[in-house]
Amino acid sequence: MIFTPPAWGPEMMAIPDSTPIHEFLIQRDNRHLYNWSEEKPALTCAVSGQSYTIKTIASRVESLARSLSQELGWTPNDGSPWEKVVGIYSFNTLDFLVASWAIHRVGGICLLMHPTSSAAEIKRHIELTGSRVLFTCRSLLATANEVLSESSVHDPRVYLLDLPDELGAAALPDQGQKTVGQLIREGETLPTIEALQWTPGQGKEQVAYLCPTSGTSGLQKLAMITHHNIIANIIQATTFQAGPKNGKTEVALGFLPLSHSYGLILAHLTAWRGDTYVLHARFDMQAALASIEKYKIERLYLVPPIISALVNNPFLLELCDTSSVTSVVTGSGPFGARLAEALSRVRPSWQVLPGYGLTETAVIISFTDPNATYPGADGHLVPGVTAKLIDADGHEVDSYNSPGELLLKSPSIMKGYLGAESATAEVFDAEGWLRTGDIAVFRHSTANGGTAHLDIVDRKKDIMKVKGMQVAPVEIEAHLSAHPAVAEVAVIGVRDEDAGERPYAFIVRSPKMAEMDEDALRAELNGHVEGALSEPHWLRRNMRFVEALPKSSNGKALKYKLRESLGA
């Protein structure tokens, strides 16, 4: 049974296949769905109040592209895009998108790296892509320089993105690197560069972003997201929302990392819709709440752990005036009916709009129409998406309310994983369906003539979502296994009220260190993990020493039995 979007949605415009992202967003053709104005702020810094209109962004993109062309010897239509891979390793800033689109303007590819990524992860991505150019910020400059010095990259170039003073970045000296502001000022005096000349269909092939993801399993990989993928998802999402929003633009809260696919697509689609995106460098609860009052924010883009924190500490919402808020959009993790009900009790006037997506689908697959909701579900498929479910026996599910692994087709689905052909082959079936690794059901309702609501009910994969970030147990297991005190280890994800999920390790101790005090060993292993892996991988007290791991006949740890032992 093939599941499709609801028939009552607006018709989707044709998706251009030979247009770069920045041209699509800046030129504003066919913008009939929303009441857009090029004079309205598109991005506003939550700290300084500085704003960029789309005209300002366009001018800064062009000037920065001229400077990059001169600095690096790149011209838009010469050379392979894979010779122009540029890393962005930074917290959020107004010029994050400017830098991204300037890279595209000279025919390059953006390699996105999370500020919370470990040095080892960053080094692995840089060496895989051969990137020798990096945009970073002063607070991350030391790590960036360390990684580049230890990598095989020759003649690296580092440029600085200016951040608000809230991170203390201004107090940190640079080492002679040019800032984006300097490059833009220089570019204003340089000659224009040639326009990109793309052939029909080039947007479907040319990679725009390399997005880090753990995929449906395993270590962090780089999803190859094309220009066409991003543009398609912008059109899909905004077409779906155009009916219920009736062309209205909004002021939206933006603290999700632009280095994360969820934050990235939100910044693009709000720009296209004509919304004002109030951007925080990173998440701070009090700062985010204060900005709601200051900027009269109407839409909140959140993740479930933050919603959980708000409903469990409702006094936080009394610290400022939140009367401007009309809706909350949530994704990047499981959002159940109980949490939705709890939020509705705290703020009954807020529309709660869950959605579902993956980095591999760039990003949005389903979204909730406020006029056709289903408790606990993740909304309707957006236009252009088709889905099917495969049950545990490998058969296609042919009815509503029956679970199976969710398989998808969409014009927004990635090309594959860079340098990981076997992983790419595993995630796509022979007919081109993307295997999500998520177990879902489709719930049927009779509203609006009958619609199917996607409901993600479980995970086939082991990947955890910690604060919205994907964490692979295998990475923690591999690191712990290298410690002499560890004979065997298995890591699972457990529910966590604040983070959504957290890793939990079951450890069989090595005989040669069996006499070591458990508390001392716990501290030793925590230090071992925290010294090498980013915070979402940390265990803290989520560690149990066991005599043996339950195993299958082929020697694999039976993680479901470990979950049962915790009552998880």
XYZ file of C-alpha atoms in Angstrom:
568
model
C 0.000 0.000 0.000
C 1.430 3.331 -1.056
C 0.694 6.247 1.258
C 0.450 9.730 -0.247
C -0.081 13.345 0.885
C -3.640 14.592 1.456
C -5.492 15.610 -1.693
C -6.780 18.858 -0.213
C -3.400 20.647 -0.173
C -2.435 23.391 -2.661
C -0.819 22.339 -5.913
C 2.968 22.338 -5.731
C 4.879 24.534 -8.177
C 7.445 22.936 -10.475
C 10.798 22.356 -8.797
C 13.616 24.022 -10.756
C 16.432 21.616 -11.589
C 19.076 24.033 -12.851
C 18.971 26.811 -10.265
C 21.395 27.236 -7.339
C 19.853 27.647 -3.890
C 20.934 31.258 -3.448
C 19.462 32.323 -6.792
C 16.175 30.594 -6.003
C 15.918 32.348 -2.639
C 17.172 35.757 -3.695
C 15.381 36.144 -7.048
C 11.998 35.402 -5.500
C 10.212 34.108 -8.572
C 6.747 32.571 -8.121
C 6.438 33.854 -4.570
C 2.648 33.903 -4.769
C 2.002 31.741 -1.705
C 3.224 34.254 0.878
C 2.968 38.007 1.417
C 6.685 38.574 1.063
C 8.565 41.894 1.112
C 12.235 42.324 0.267
C 12.421 45.190 2.791
C 11.356 43.023 5.725
C 14.170 41.640 7.922
C 14.927 38.054 6.946
C 17.482 37.451 9.720
C 17.788 39.252 13.038
C 20.520 38.712 15.622
C 18.791 38.009 18.941
C 21.628 39.639 20.910
C 22.550 42.755 18.932
C 19.271 43.346 17.120
C 21.120 43.730 13.806
C 19.003 42.622 10.852
C 19.586 41.608 7.241
C 16.903 41.954 4.600
C 17.046 39.595 1.651
C 18.534 42.487 -0.362
C 21.304 42.856 2.216
C 21.992 39.138 2.140
C 22.171 39.162 -1.663
C 24.678 42.019 -1.628
C 26.855 40.372 1.040
C 26.804 37.045 -0.811
C 28.000 38.678 -4.019
C 30.759 40.670 -2.308
C 31.995 37.675 -0.329
C 31.985 35.521 -3.473
C 34.177 38.089 -5.258
C 36.677 38.029 -2.396
C 36.746 34.232 -2.253
C 37.273 34.110 -5.999
C 40.293 36.384 -5.684
C 41.681 34.811 -2.486
C 41.401 31.217 -3.667
C 41.702 31.578 -7.430
C 38.280 30.048 -8.003
C 35.891 31.049 -10.762
C 32.237 29.985 -10.774
C 32.225 27.793 -13.883
C 35.747 26.350 -13.872
C 36.959 23.276 -12.048
C 35.067 20.572 -10.213
C 32.871 21.497 -7.227
C 34.789 18.800 -5.329
C 37.899 20.950 -5.674
C 36.021 23.764 -3.890
C 34.785 22.120 -0.687
C 34.688 24.681 2.127
C 34.065 23.777 5.753
C 31.876 25.810 8.101
C 32.604 25.064 11.755
C 30.842 27.708 13.785
C 28.023 28.622 16.104
C 25.088 30.447 14.534
C 25.684 33.923 13.138
C 23.945 36.168 10.612
C 26.698 35.522 8.078
C 26.467 31.714 8.294
C 24.029 31.616 5.368
C 25.932 34.399 3.601
C 29.085 32.267 3.708
C 27.181 29.169 2.564
C 25.632 30.887 -0.428
C 28.874 32.659 -1.356
C 30.532 29.235 -1.510
C 27.755 28.092 -3.839
C 28.150 31.295 -5.861
C 31.748 30.371 -6.781
C 30.687 26.817 -7.651
C 31.676 25.211 -4.354
C 30.260 22.816 -1.767
C 29.611 23.538 1.932
C 30.895 21.012 4.448
C 28.906 21.548 7.650
C 30.434 20.573 10.992
C 28.755 20.763 14.386
C 30.427 22.990 16.996
C 29.999 20.093 19.442
C 31.775 17.589 17.184
C 34.975 16.037 18.446
C 38.310 16.981 16.898
C 38.545 13.440 15.525
C 35.196 13.801 13.723
C 36.178 17.145 12.224
C 39.530 15.815 11.073
C 37.860 12.781 9.482
C 35.463 14.975 7.495
C 38.162 17.400 6.356
C 40.432 14.616 5.149
C 37.582 12.779 3.417
C 36.555 15.875 1.464
C 40.025 17.345 0.966
C 38.722 20.687 2.199
C 41.503 23.210 2.810
C 39.291 26.244 3.434
C 37.446 26.708 6.705
C 35.093 29.300 8.140
C 35.079 29.243 11.932
C 34.690 31.619 14.880
C 37.146 32.800 17.506
C 35.768 30.550 20.231
C 36.413 27.476 18.041
C 39.595 28.708 16.384
C 41.988 26.754 18.620
C 40.266 23.458 17.803
C 40.124 24.330 14.104
C 43.840 25.112 14.002
C 44.679 21.938 15.924
C 42.695 19.793 13.502
C 44.167 21.437 10.408
C 47.723 21.136 11.733
C 47.265 17.411 12.355
C 45.488 16.723 9.060
C 46.982 15.988 5.671
C 45.565 19.226 4.224
C 48.144 21.454 2.503
C 48.063 25.265 2.612
C 44.883 25.586 4.731
C 42.958 28.870 4.749
C 40.925 29.931 7.788
C 38.429 32.804 7.860
C 36.497 34.087 10.870
C 32.763 34.555 11.247
C 31.874 37.288 13.738
C 29.753 36.127 16.667
C 27.810 38.046 19.306
C 29.785 38.917 22.420
C 27.695 36.485 24.466
C 30.189 33.709 23.687
C 33.142 35.780 24.806
C 34.505 35.484 21.289
C 35.574 39.118 21.133
C 37.961 38.549 24.023
C 39.843 35.843 22.162
C 42.642 37.067 19.888
C 42.720 35.858 16.318
C 45.941 34.886 14.598
C 45.820 37.190 11.614
C 42.855 35.541 9.913
C 40.581 37.712 7.834
C 37.017 38.059 9.012
C 33.987 37.671 6.777
C 33.298 41.366 7.341
C 36.738 42.254 5.978
C 36.290 39.985 2.980
C 32.927 41.551 2.189
C 34.330 45.073 2.387
C 37.169 44.072 0.057
C 34.710 42.381 -2.293
C 32.681 45.568 -2.640
C 35.611 47.116 -4.520
C 36.400 44.093 -6.713
C 35.121 43.456 -10.253
C 32.001 41.366 -10.694
C 32.452 37.656 -11.318
C 30.746 35.669 -14.048
C 27.289 34.243 -13.422
C 26.889 30.529 -12.807
C 25.965 28.781 -16.035
C 24.187 25.555 -15.207
C 22.898 23.046 -17.710
C 19.401 21.537 -17.385
C 19.322 19.023 -14.535
C 22.584 20.204 -12.957
C 20.838 21.144 -9.717
C 19.909 17.489 -9.204
C 23.540 16.442 -9.447
C 25.477 19.298 -7.865
C 25.958 18.867 -4.134
C 25.211 21.972 -2.070
C 25.799 20.693 1.459
C 27.651 17.821 3.052
C 25.645 17.243 6.216
C 26.984 15.106 9.068
C 24.683 12.283 10.103
C 24.933 8.884 11.682
C 22.530 7.714 9.012
C 20.337 4.781 9.876
C 23.249 3.098 11.667
C 26.964 3.325 12.298
C 29.551 6.067 12.575
C 29.004 9.639 11.414
C 28.792 9.975 7.638
C 28.328 12.894 5.258
C 24.997 13.037 3.435
C 25.297 14.588 -0.029
C 22.441 17.102 -0.266
C 21.990 18.706 -3.679
C 20.681 22.146 -4.599
C 17.575 20.459 -5.987
C 17.044 18.586 -2.694
C 16.983 21.800 -0.650
C 14.818 23.715 -3.116
C 12.408 20.782 -3.349
C 11.970 20.613 0.419
C 11.440 24.369 0.656
C 8.662 24.109 -1.933
C 7.187 20.967 -0.352
C 7.023 22.421 3.153
C 5.830 25.887 2.214
C 3.184 24.545 -0.170
C 1.783 22.346 2.596
C 1.642 25.259 5.034
C 0.361 27.835 2.548
C -3.289 26.805 2.945
C -3.633 27.020 6.729
C -1.380 30.099 6.949
C -3.240 31.963 4.183
C -0.097 33.751 3.042
C 0.806 35.163 6.458
C 4.486 35.592 7.291
C 5.787 35.369 10.851
C 8.578 36.177 13.262
C 10.217 32.877 14.233
C 12.627 31.759 16.955
C 15.892 30.328 15.630
C 18.402 28.765 17.997
C 18.771 25.344 16.371
C 22.293 24.903 14.954
C 22.578 25.875 11.295
C 25.168 23.097 11.083
C 22.346 20.618 11.799
C 20.046 19.698 8.928
C 16.893 20.693 10.857
C 18.226 24.166 11.636
C 19.607 24.510 8.113
C 16.338 23.796 6.316
C 14.392 26.061 8.678
C 16.687 28.988 7.870
C 16.176 28.371 4.152
C 12.418 27.946 4.196
C 11.799 30.944 6.489
C 13.883 33.049 4.103
C 11.805 31.886 1.146
C 8.500 32.408 2.950
C 9.491 35.932 3.947
C 9.522 35.295 7.698
C 11.897 37.012 10.106
C 14.186 34.432 11.715
C 15.481 35.659 15.091
C 18.816 33.910 15.370
C 20.622 32.917 18.564
C 24.266 31.850 18.466
C 23.320 28.769 20.459
C 20.609 27.678 22.844
C 20.182 29.449 26.155
C 16.746 29.046 27.738
C 16.551 32.453 29.393
C 17.916 34.255 26.341
C 15.471 32.426 24.064
C 12.497 33.294 26.264
C 13.598 36.919 26.574
C 13.819 37.206 22.788
C 10.193 36.084 22.461
C 9.087 39.184 24.346
C 11.650 41.510 22.749
C 10.899 40.576 19.124
C 7.232 39.519 19.498
C 8.035 36.059 18.186
C 5.044 34.150 16.846
C 6.412 30.711 15.920
C 8.773 28.586 18.016
C 10.879 25.912 16.329
C 11.757 23.549 19.181
C 12.924 20.013 19.916
C 11.136 17.687 22.388
C 13.702 17.980 25.236
C 13.193 21.753 25.364
C 9.417 21.363 25.340
C 9.787 18.844 28.168
C 11.848 21.351 30.159
C 9.179 24.022 29.684
C 6.235 21.864 30.727
C 8.121 20.513 33.735
C 9.163 24.025 34.762
C 6.208 26.182 33.716
C 7.459 29.092 35.824
C 9.972 29.689 33.004
C 7.139 30.816 30.754
C 6.133 33.419 33.327
C 9.533 35.121 33.188
C 8.557 37.039 30.062
C 5.589 37.939 27.899
C 4.896 35.037 25.514
C 1.496 36.277 24.360
C 2.785 36.800 20.803
C 3.345 33.049 20.302
C 0.748 31.267 18.195
C 2.437 27.979 17.248
C 5.156 25.514 18.201
C 6.806 23.312 15.580
C 8.714 20.304 16.858
C 10.928 17.690 15.232
C 14.325 15.985 15.527
C 13.120 13.453 18.082
C 10.107 11.538 19.404
C 7.188 13.749 20.449
C 4.364 11.756 22.000
C 0.764 12.541 22.814
C 1.502 12.967 26.538
C 4.059 15.710 25.934
C 1.705 17.427 23.485
C -1.093 17.312 26.053
C 1.209 18.671 28.763
C 2.215 21.619 26.572
C -1.421 22.312 25.736
C -2.245 22.459 29.436
C 0.517 25.004 30.051
C -0.223 27.101 26.948
C -3.638 26.091 25.547
C -3.632 28.859 22.922
C -0.503 27.556 21.191
C -0.952 25.333 18.158
C 1.298 22.279 18.511
C 2.602 21.168 15.100
C 4.793 18.032 15.121
C 6.704 16.966 12.043
C 9.088 14.245 10.962
C 12.193 14.223 8.840
C 15.739 13.029 8.381
C 19.025 14.516 7.281
C 18.844 12.057 4.381
C 15.536 13.584 3.236
C 16.727 17.215 3.507
C 14.628 17.293 5.798
C 10.859 17.565 6.118
C 8.750 14.514 5.281
C 5.613 15.195 7.291
C 4.000 18.180 8.958
C 0.834 18.859 10.924
C -2.085 20.859 9.597
C -3.678 22.644 12.584
C -7.117 21.879 11.131
C -6.509 18.124 10.812
C -4.563 16.788 13.780
C -4.239 13.294 15.229
C -3.035 12.971 18.867
C 0.535 11.697 19.068
C 1.045 11.525 15.297
C 3.680 13.349 13.264
C 1.433 14.949 10.686
C 0.644 14.347 7.026
C 3.118 13.612 4.274
C 4.069 16.844 2.527
C 3.499 17.203 -1.246
C 5.825 15.140 -3.406
C 6.426 12.414 -0.790
C 5.275 8.821 -1.123
C 5.727 6.156 1.534
C 5.263 2.480 2.208
C 5.761 0.202 5.199
C 7.554 -3.154 5.265
C 6.647 -5.504 8.115
C 8.986 -7.764 10.091
C 8.509 -10.563 7.544
C 9.535 -8.359 4.629
C 6.014 -7.904 3.277
C 4.463 -4.602 2.307
C 1.871 -3.393 4.816
C -1.522 -3.056 3.140
C -3.652 -1.387 5.808
C -3.813 1.467 8.265
C -2.704 0.988 11.896
C -0.270 -1.813 10.991
C 3.418 -1.193 11.787
C 6.379 -1.558 9.479
C 9.687 0.018 8.579
C 9.082 3.327 6.831
C 10.399 3.590 3.254
C 10.261 6.878 1.381
C 10.522 8.523 -2.007
C 10.812 12.291 -2.379
C 12.585 14.806 -4.631
C 14.358 16.001 -1.478
C 16.155 12.705 -0.771
C 19.960 12.866 -0.792
C 22.255 11.455 -3.471
C 23.958 9.201 -0.932
C 26.779 9.194 1.602
C 30.134 10.592 0.522
C 32.818 7.916 0.268
C 30.510 5.259 1.711
C 29.142 3.275 -1.202
C 28.202 0.244 0.897
C 26.277 2.398 3.387
C 24.497 4.114 0.495
C 23.580 0.749 -1.015
C 22.203 -0.416 2.323
C 19.962 2.601 2.808
C 18.345 2.417 -0.665
C 16.480 -0.640 -1.902
C 16.563 -1.909 -5.494
C 13.647 0.354 -6.485
C 15.191 3.501 -5.014
C 13.163 3.625 -1.802
C 14.993 5.119 1.187
C 14.990 2.813 4.201
C 14.579 5.063 7.242
C 15.145 2.459 9.945
C 12.096 3.881 11.754
C 9.009 1.828 12.548
C 5.804 3.661 11.705
C 2.079 3.258 11.263
C -0.348 5.377 9.305
C -3.439 6.403 11.257
C -6.579 7.106 9.270
C -8.980 9.904 10.087
C -12.169 10.948 8.346
C -11.410 14.667 8.697
C -11.263 16.636 5.448
C -12.504 13.707 3.420
C -10.121 11.148 4.931
C -6.407 11.548 5.521
C -3.435 9.446 6.614
C -1.382 10.594 9.609
C 2.195 9.362 9.967
C 3.011 8.046 13.438
C 6.606 7.035 14.254
C 6.263 4.377 16.948
C 9.721 2.858 17.367
C 13.231 2.646 15.993
C 14.632 -0.241 14.072
C 18.017 1.353 14.357
C 20.090 1.814 17.479
C 20.882 5.458 16.838
C 19.958 7.756 19.703
C 18.750 11.332 19.504
C 20.472 13.274 22.301
C 19.305 16.900 22.389
C 18.291 16.428 18.763
C 21.768 15.222 17.760
C 22.337 11.708 16.448
C 24.621 9.549 18.569
C 25.860 6.145 17.399
C 26.346 3.557 20.177
C 29.092 1.913 18.126
C 31.285 4.998 18.496
C 31.047 4.910 22.303
C 31.509 1.137 22.302
C 34.621 1.365 20.153
C 36.146 3.993 22.401
C 35.380 2.155 25.645
C 36.683 -1.111 24.198
C 40.072 0.532 23.778
C 40.377 1.006 27.552
C 42.313 -1.783 29.324
C 39.632 -2.118 32.016
C 36.941 -3.068 29.479
C 36.584 -6.610 28.185
C 33.198 -6.167 26.483
C 30.695 -3.359 26.214
C 27.247 -2.685 24.770
C 25.598 0.738 24.665
C 21.883 1.447 24.361
C 19.776 4.599 24.430
C 17.535 5.314 27.402
C 14.871 7.943 27.804
C 16.001 11.188 29.407
C 13.610 13.951 30.380
C 15.957 16.775 29.503
C 17.882 15.409 26.514
C 15.286 13.076 24.969
C 17.689 10.151 25.160
C 21.074 9.413 26.714
C 23.580 6.589 26.178
C 23.777 3.825 28.792
C 26.727 1.404 28.844
C 26.824 -2.206 30.060
C 30.432 -3.129 30.731
C 32.154 -6.447 31.364
C 35.341 -5.694 33.267
C 38.717 -7.003 32.180
C 40.117 -9.594 34.650
C 43.398 -7.735 34.946
C 41.590 -4.712 36.438
C 38.772 -6.525 38.217
C 39.984 -5.425 41.650
C 39.677 -1.714 40.912
C 37.006 0.073 42.950
C 33.798 0.571 40.911
C 33.474 4.268 41.689
C 37.087 4.863 40.733
C 36.655 2.861 37.535
C 33.454 4.738 36.698
C 35.315 8.029 37.041
C 38.201 6.665 34.966
C 35.928 5.533 32.123
C 33.920 8.754 32.164
C 37.133 10.701 31.786
C 38.184 8.389 28.954
C 34.952 9.115 27.052
C 34.704 12.807 27.853
C 38.282 13.432 26.799
C 37.666 12.239 23.249
C 33.959 12.376 22.385
C 31.471 15.244 22.343
C 28.987 15.840 25.173
C 26.028 13.907 23.695
C 28.209 10.751 23.977
C 28.946 11.193 27.686
C 27.707 8.535 30.122
C 28.001 10.091 33.575
C 26.184 7.623 35.888
C 24.637 5.692 32.985
C 27.036 2.804 33.407
C 26.509 -0.703 34.779
C 29.150 -3.349 35.378
C 27.919 -6.855 34.532
C 29.381 -10.347 34.601
C 28.430 -11.054 30.972
C 26.424 -9.627 28.095
C 23.401 -11.549 26.793
C 24.239 -12.685 23.271
C 22.667 -14.263 20.221
C 23.978 -17.417 18.615
C 26.205 -15.358 16.323
C 27.801 -13.496 19.231
C 25.932 -10.195 18.966
C 24.805 -8.486 22.157
C 21.039 -8.752 22.641
C 20.305 -5.133 23.330
C 16.600 -5.660 23.818
C 17.431 -7.793 26.851
C 19.623 -5.016 28.187
C 16.729 -2.595 27.775
C 14.457 -5.029 29.591
C 16.903 -5.188 32.495
C 16.444 -1.436 32.947
C 12.716 -1.580 32.419
C 13.228 0.575 29.337
